[in-house]
mmCIF file of C-alpha atoms in Angstrom:
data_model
loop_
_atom_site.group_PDB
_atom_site.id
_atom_site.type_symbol
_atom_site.label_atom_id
_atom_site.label_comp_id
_atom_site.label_asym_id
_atom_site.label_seq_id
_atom_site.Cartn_x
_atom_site.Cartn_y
_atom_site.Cartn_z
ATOM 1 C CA UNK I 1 -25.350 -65.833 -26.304
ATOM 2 C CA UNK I 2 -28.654 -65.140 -23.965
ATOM 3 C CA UNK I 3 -26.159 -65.347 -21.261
ATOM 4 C CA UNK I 4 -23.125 -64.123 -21.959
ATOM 5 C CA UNK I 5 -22.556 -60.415 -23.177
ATOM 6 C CA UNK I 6 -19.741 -58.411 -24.275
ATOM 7 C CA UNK I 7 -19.518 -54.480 -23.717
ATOM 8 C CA UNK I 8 -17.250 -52.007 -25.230
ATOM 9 C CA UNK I 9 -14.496 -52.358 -21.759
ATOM 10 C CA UNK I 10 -15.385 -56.239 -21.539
ATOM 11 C CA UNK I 11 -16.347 -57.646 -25.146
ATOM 12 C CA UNK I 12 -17.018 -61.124 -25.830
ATOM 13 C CA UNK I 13 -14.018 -63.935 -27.034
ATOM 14 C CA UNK I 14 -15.297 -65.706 -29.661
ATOM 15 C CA UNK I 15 -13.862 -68.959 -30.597
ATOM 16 C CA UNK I 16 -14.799 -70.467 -33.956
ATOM 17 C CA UNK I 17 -12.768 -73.389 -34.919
ATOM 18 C CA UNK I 18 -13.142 -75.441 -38.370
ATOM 19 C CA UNK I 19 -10.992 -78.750 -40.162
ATOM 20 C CA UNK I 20 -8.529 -76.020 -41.608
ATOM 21 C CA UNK I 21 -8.140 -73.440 -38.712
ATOM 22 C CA UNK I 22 -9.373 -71.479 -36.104
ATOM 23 C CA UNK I 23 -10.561 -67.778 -35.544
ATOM 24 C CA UNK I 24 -10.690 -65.216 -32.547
ATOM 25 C CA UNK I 25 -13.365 -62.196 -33.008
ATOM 26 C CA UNK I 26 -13.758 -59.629 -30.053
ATOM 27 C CA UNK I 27 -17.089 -58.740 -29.859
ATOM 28 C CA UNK I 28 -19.141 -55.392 -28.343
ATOM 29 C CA UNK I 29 -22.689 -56.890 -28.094
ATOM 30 C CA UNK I 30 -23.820 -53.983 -26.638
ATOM 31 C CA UNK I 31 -23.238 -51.556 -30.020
ATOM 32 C CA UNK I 32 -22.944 -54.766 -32.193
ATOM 33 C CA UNK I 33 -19.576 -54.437 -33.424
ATOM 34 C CA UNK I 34 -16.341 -56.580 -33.776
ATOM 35 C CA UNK I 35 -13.284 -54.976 -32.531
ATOM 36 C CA UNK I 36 -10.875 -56.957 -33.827
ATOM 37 C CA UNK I 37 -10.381 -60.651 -35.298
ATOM 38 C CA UNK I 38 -7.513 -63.006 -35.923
ATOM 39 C CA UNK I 39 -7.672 -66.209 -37.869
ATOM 40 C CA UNK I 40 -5.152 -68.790 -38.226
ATOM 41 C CA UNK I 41 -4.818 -68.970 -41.993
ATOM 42 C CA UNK I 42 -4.081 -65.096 -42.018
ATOM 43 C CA UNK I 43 -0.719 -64.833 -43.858
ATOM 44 C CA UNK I 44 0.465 -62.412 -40.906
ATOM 45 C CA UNK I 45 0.668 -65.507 -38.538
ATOM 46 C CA UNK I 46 2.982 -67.559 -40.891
ATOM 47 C CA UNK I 47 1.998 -70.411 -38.591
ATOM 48 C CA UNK I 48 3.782 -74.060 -39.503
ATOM 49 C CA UNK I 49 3.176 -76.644 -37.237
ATOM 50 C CA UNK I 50 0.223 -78.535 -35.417
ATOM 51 C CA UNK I 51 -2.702 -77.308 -34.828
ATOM 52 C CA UNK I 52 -2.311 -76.667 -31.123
ATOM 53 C CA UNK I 53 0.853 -74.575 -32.224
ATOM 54 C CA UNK I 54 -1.271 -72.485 -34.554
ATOM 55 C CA UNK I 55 -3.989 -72.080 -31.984
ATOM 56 C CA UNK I 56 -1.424 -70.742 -29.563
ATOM 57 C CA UNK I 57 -0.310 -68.304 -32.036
ATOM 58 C CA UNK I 58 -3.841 -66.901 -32.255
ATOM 59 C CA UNK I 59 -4.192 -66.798 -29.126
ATOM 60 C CA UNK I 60 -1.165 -64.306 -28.547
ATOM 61 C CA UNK I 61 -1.979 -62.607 -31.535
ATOM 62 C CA UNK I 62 -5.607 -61.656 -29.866
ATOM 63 C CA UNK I 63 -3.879 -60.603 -26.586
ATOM 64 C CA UNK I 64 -1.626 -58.570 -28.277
ATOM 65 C CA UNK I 65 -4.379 -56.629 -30.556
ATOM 66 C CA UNK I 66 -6.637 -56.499 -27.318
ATOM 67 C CA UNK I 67 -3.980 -55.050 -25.613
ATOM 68 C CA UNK I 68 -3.212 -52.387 -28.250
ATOM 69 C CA UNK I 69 -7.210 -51.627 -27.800
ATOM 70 C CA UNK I 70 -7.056 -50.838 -24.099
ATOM 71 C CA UNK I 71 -9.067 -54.058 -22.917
ATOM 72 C CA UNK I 72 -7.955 -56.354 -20.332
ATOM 73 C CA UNK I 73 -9.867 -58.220 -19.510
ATOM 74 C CA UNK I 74 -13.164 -60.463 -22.122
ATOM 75 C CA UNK I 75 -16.186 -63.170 -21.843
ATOM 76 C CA UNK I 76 -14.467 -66.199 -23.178
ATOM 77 C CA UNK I 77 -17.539 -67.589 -25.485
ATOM 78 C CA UNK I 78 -16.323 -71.131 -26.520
ATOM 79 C CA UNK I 79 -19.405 -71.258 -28.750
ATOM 80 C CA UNK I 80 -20.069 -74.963 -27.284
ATOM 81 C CA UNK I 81 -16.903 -76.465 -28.219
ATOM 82 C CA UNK I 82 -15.118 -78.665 -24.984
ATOM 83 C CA UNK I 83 -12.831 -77.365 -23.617
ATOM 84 C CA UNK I 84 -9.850 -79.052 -25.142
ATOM 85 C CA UNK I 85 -7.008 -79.234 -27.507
ATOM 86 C CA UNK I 86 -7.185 -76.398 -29.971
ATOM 87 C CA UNK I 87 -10.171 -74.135 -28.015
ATOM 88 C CA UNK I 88 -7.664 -74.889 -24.579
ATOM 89 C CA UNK I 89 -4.611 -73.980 -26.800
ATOM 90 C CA UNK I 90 -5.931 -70.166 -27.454
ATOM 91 C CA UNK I 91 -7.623 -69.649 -23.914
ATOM 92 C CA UNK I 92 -4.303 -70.071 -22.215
ATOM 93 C CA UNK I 93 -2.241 -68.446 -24.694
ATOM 94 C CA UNK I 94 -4.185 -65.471 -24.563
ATOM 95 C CA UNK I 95 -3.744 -65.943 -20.657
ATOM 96 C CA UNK I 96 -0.034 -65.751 -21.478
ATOM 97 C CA UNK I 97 -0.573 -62.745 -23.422
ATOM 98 C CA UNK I 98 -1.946 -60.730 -20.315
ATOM 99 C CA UNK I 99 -5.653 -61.361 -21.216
ATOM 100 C CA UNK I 100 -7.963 -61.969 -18.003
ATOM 101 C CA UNK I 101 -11.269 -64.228 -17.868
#
């Protein structure tokens, strides 16, 4: 986080991921607020399947609310996880989802 920052037309990806999901924040360091989140056991996802599958759905779900704020493009923070499997899953789905980083 000493490195990467997120501003109000750039804000930070966050990538949490845990045993029983994963979560997306979008974060404005600069006034310290989140502008929007999406986690994988939300009931608005309805997501059955794998975990990759559910990741993906995140992903898009993200893209679609960043979209709906005006931001194109984010900092992808990947909070230390590799680069892999469920953390890849999101990154490219929100890719998909016309996010650029």
């Amino acid at each position: 986080r000493k490195v990467m920052r997120g501003t109000a037309s750039c804000p930070r990806m966050i990538v949490h991921r845990s045993n029983r999901g994963i979560q997306v924040h979008l974060m404005d360091d600069a006034a310290g607020v989140m502008i929007c989140g999406v986690s994988s056991l939300a009931k608005s996802l309805d997501v059955k399947g794998s975990t990759c599958e559910s990741a993906s759905a995140v992903g898009k779900e993200v893209a679609r609310k960043a979209l709906e704020h005006g931001i194109e493009t984010v900092v992808f923070d990947r909070n230390g996880y590799v680069y892999q499997g469920r953390v890849k899953a999101v990154a490219e789905a929100a890719r998909e989802g016309g996010l650029k980083f």
